[in-house]
Short mmCIF file of C-alpha atoms and ligand atoms in Angstrom, two decimals:
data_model
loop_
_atom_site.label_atom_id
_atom_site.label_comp_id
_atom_site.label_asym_id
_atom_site.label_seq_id
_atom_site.Cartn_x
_atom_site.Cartn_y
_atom_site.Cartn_z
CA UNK A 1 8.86 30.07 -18.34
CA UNK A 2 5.58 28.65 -19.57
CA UNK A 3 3.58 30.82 -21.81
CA UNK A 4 3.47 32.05 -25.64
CA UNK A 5 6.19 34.49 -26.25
CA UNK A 6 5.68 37.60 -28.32
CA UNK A 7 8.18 39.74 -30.10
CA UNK A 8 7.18 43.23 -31.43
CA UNK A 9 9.40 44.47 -34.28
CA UNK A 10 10.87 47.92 -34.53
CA UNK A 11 12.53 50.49 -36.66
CA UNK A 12 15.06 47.99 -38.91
CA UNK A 13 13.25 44.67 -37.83
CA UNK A 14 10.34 44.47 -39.81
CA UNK A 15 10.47 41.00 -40.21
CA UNK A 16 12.14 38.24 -38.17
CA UNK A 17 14.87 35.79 -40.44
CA UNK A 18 14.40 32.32 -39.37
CA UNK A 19 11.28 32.63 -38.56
CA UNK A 20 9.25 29.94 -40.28
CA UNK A 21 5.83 31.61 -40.57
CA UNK A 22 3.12 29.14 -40.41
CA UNK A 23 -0.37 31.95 -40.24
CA UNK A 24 -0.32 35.51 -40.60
CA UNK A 25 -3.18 36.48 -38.33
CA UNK A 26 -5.20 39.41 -39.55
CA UNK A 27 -6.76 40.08 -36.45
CA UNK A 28 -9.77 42.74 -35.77
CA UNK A 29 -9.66 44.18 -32.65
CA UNK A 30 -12.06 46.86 -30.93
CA UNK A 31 -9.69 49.51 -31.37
CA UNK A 32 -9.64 48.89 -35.14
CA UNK A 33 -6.46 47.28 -37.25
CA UNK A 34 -2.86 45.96 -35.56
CA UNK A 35 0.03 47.93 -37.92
CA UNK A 36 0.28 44.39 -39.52
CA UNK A 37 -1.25 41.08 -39.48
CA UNK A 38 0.45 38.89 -36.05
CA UNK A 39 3.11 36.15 -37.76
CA UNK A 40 2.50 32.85 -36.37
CA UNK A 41 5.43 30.92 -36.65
CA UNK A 42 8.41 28.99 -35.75
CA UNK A 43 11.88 29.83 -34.83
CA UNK A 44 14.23 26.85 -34.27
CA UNK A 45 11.09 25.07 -34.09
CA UNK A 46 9.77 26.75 -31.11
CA UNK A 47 6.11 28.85 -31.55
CA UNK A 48 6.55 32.80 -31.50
CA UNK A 49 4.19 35.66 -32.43
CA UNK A 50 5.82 39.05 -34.32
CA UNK A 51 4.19 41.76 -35.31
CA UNK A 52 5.87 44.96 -36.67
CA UNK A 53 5.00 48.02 -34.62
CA UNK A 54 5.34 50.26 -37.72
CA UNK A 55 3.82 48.20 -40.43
CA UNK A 56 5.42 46.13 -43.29
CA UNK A 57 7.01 47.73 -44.76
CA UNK A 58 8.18 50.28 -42.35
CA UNK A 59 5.49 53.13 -42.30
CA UNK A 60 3.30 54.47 -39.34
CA UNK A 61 5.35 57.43 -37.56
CA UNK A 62 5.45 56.34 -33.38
CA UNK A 63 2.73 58.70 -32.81
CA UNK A 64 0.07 57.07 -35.02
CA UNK A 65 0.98 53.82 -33.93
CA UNK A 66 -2.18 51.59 -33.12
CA UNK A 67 -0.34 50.35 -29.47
CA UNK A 68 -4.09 49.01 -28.31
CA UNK A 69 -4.77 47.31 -31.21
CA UNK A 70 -0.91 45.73 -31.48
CA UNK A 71 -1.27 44.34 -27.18
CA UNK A 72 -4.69 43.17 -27.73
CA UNK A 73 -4.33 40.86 -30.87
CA UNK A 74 -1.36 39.12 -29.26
CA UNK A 75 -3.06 38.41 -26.54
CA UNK A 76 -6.02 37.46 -28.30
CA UNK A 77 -3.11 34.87 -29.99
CA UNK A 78 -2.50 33.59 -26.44
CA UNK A 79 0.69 35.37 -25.46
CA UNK A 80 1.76 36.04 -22.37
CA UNK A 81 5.06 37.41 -22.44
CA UNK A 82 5.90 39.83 -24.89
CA UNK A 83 9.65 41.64 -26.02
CA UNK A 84 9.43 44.92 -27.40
CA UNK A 85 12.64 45.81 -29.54
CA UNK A 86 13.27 50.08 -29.86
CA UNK A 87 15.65 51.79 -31.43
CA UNK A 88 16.80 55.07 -29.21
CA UNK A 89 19.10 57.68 -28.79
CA UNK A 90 21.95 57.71 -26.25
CA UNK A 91 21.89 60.17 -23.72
CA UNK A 92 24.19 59.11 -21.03
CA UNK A 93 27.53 58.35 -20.78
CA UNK A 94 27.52 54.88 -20.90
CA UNK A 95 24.55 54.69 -23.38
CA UNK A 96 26.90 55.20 -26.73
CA UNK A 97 25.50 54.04 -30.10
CA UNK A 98 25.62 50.47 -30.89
CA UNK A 99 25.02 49.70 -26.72
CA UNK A 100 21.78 47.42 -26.56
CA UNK A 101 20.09 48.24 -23.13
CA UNK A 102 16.97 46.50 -21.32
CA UNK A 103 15.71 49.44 -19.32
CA UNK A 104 13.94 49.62 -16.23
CA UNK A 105 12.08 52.45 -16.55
CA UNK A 106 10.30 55.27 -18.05
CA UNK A 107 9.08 58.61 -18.21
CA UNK A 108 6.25 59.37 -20.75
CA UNK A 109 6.93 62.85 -22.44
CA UNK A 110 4.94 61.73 -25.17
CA UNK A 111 0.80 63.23 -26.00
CA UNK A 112 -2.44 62.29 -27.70
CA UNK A 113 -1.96 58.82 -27.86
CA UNK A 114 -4.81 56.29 -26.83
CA UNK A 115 -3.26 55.43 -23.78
CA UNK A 116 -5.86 52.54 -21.95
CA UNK A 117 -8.10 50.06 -22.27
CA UNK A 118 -9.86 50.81 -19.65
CA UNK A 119 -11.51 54.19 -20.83
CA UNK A 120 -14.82 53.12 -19.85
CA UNK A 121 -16.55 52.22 -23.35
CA UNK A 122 -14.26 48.91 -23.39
CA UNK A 123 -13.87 48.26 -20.36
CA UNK A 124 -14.59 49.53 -17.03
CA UNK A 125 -12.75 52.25 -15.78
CA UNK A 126 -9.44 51.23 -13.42
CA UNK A 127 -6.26 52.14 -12.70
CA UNK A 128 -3.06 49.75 -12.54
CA UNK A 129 0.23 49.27 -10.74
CA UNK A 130 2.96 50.61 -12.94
CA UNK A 131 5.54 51.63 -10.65
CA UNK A 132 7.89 48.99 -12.48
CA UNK A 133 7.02 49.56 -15.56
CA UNK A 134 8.87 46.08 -17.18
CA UNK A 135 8.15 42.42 -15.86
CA UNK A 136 11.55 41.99 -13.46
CA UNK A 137 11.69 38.17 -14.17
CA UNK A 138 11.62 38.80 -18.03
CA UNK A 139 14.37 41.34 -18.20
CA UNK A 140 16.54 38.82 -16.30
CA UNK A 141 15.54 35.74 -18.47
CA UNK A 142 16.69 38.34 -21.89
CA UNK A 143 19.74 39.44 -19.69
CA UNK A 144 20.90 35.57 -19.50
CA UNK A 145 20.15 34.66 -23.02
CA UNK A 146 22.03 38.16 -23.88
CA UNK A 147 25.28 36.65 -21.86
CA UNK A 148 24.79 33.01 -23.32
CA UNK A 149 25.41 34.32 -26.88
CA UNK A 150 28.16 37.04 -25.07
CA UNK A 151 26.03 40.01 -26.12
CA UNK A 152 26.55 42.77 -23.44
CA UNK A 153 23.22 44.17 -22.40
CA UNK A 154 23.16 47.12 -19.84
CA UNK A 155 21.06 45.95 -17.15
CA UNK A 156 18.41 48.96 -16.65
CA UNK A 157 18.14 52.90 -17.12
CA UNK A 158 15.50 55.31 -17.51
CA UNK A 159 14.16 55.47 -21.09
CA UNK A 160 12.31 58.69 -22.03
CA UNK A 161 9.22 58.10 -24.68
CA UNK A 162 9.49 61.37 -26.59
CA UNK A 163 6.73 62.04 -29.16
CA UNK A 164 8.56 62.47 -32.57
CA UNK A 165 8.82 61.82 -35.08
CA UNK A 166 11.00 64.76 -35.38
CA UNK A 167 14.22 63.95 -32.83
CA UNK A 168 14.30 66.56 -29.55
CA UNK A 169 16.36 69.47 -29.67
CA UNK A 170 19.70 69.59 -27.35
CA UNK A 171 17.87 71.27 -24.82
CA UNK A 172 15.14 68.92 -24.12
CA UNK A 173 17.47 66.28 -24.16
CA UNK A 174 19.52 68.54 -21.51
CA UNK A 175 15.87 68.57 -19.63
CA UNK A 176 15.82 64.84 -19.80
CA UNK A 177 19.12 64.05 -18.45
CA UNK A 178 18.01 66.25 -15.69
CA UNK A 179 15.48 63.96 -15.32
CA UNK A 180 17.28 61.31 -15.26
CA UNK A 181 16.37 59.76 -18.29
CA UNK A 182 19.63 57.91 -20.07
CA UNK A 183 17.73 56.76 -23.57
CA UNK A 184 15.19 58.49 -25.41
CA UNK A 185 12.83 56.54 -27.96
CA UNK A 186 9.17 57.29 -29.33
CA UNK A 187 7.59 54.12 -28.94
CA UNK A 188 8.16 52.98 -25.17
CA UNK A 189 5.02 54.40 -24.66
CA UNK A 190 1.91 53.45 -24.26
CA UNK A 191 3.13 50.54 -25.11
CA UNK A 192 4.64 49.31 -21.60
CA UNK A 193 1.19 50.49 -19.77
CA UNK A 194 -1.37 48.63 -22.59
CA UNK A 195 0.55 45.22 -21.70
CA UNK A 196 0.03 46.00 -17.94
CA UNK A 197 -3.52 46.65 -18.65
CA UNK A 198 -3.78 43.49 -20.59
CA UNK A 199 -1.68 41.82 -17.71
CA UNK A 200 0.98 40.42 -20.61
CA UNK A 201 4.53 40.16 -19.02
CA UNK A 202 6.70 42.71 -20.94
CA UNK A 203 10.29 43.96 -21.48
CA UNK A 204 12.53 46.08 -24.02
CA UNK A 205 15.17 45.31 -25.51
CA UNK A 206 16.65 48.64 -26.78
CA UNK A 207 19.46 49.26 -29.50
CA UNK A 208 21.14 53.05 -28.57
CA UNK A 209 21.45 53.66 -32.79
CA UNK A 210 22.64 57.55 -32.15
CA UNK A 211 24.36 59.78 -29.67
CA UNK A 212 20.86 62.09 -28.71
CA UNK A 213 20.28 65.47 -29.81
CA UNK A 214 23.28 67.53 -28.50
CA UNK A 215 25.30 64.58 -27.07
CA UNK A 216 27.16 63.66 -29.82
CA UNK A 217 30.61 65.44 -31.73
CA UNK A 218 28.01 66.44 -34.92
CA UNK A 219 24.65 66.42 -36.39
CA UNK A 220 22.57 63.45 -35.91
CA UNK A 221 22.38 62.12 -39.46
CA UNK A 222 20.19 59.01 -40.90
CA UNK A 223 23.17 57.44 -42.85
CA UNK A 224 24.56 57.06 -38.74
CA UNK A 225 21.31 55.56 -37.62
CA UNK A 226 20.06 52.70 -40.59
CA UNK A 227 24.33 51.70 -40.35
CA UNK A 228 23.84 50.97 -36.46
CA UNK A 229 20.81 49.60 -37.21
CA UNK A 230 21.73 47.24 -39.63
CA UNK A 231 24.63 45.98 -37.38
CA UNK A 232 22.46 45.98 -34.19
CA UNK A 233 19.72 44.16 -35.18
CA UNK A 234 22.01 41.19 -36.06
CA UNK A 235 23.01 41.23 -32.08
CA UNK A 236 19.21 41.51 -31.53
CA UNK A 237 18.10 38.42 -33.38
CA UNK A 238 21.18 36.48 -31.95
CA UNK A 239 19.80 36.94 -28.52
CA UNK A 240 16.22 36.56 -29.40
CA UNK A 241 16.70 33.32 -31.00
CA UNK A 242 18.43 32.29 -28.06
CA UNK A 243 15.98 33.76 -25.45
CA UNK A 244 12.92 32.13 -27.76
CA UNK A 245 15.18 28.46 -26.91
CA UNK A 246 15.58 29.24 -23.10
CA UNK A 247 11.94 30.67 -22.70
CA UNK A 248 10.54 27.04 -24.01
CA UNK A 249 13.31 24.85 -23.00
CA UNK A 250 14.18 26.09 -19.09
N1 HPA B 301 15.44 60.29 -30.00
C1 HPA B 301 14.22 59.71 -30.01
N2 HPA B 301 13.96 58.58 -30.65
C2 HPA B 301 14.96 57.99 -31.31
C3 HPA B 301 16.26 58.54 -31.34
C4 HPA B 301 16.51 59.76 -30.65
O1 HPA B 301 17.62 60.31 -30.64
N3 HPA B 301 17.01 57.71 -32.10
C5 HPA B 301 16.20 56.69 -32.49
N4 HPA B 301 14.97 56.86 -32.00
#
């Protein structure tokens, strides 16, 4: 792929090890601030922007989340493809915690976010494609670097963008299985439709860190969530330092 690849940090990956950081761009945007200034920077010597979706340190909830701001300063950095890592909750079978999943699609149940550019005061009014919600060609390309390092991703599934930051109760994750949703997250959205807008190739690499509201044997607790995180996000920077080598190098 030819481009400049973007990685937005989630809950428990704040920052980016081995990344050598060369500028931290404070970037200005019409939408006001990014959560944190965009790291410009190296990873085994190969250019990649970060940003952390909820600040450095770890502090805007999902729903306060500046999305517009985030999309447009990477794109005012040049990139063009951009991974989004999420933490979620498992709601199908197959979606048990520690599972990392690149999903396909969405359903927004999330409200009151800022959810387009194109609101008429920044840009014209317009409406875009987003019946595939991820860019097909970069969920393969993280798929492949996944199975070069021999890190099992599941290929697709419907992730559910709940609001938060409180997690759902058992029965609307009930309603969302009915749905058909098999991850629920608070940040999938409107995330996925800002990079559309701003034509930015996008897809998510999600870590399932809990069995969902009413899915699992007991109470969802956080000691369960930061201990999958911690041991996910090892898997996730394994694979994104090798997807960062076979973006630039294939
Ligand atoms: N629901 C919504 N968002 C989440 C969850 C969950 O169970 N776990 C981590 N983020």
């Amino acid at each position: 792929m030819s481009g400049t690849l973007a990685i937005i940090g989630g809950t428990g990956l704040t920052e980016l090890p081995g990344l050598t950081i060369s500028v931290a761009h404070d970037i200005q945007t019409p939408f006001g601030a990014p959560s944190a200034p965009v790291l410009e920077g190296e990873l085994n010597g190969l250019r990649v922007l970060f940003i952390a979706r909820h600040g450095h340190p770890h502090k805007i909830p999902p729903h306060l989340v500046n999305y517009r701001a985030n999309l447009w300063a990477l794109q005012k950095l040049y990139a063009t493809d951009v991974i989004a890592v999420n933490a979620v909750g498992g709601i199908s079978k197959n979606m048990k915690p520690s599972t990392l999943v690149s999903p396909a699609q969405i359903i927004d149940y999330s409200f009151g976010r800022e959810t387009t550019i194109f609101d008429g005061e920044f840009a014209p009014l317009s409406n875009i494609d987003f019946s595939f919600p991820y860019t097909e060609a970069l969920r393969v390309q993280l798929l492949k670097s996944a199975a070069t390092v021999q890190e099992k991703v599941i290929n697709g599934g419907v992730y559910g963008v709940t609001q938060g930051p409180r997690l759902e109760t058992a029965a609307e994750i009930f309603r969302m299985e009915r749905d058909g949703c098999d991850i629920a997250g608070m940040t999938g959205m409107p995330e996925a439709c800002l990079a559309r807008e701003l034509k930015l190739n996008f897809a998510s690499l999600a870590l399932v860190v809990n069995a969902a509201a009413g899915k699992g044997a007991a109470a969802i607790t956080l000691k369960q969530i930061d201990d999958n995180l911690a041991t996910g996000m090892q898997r996730v920077r394994l694979i994104l330092s090798q997807l960062v080598q076979d973006y630039y190098l294939n």
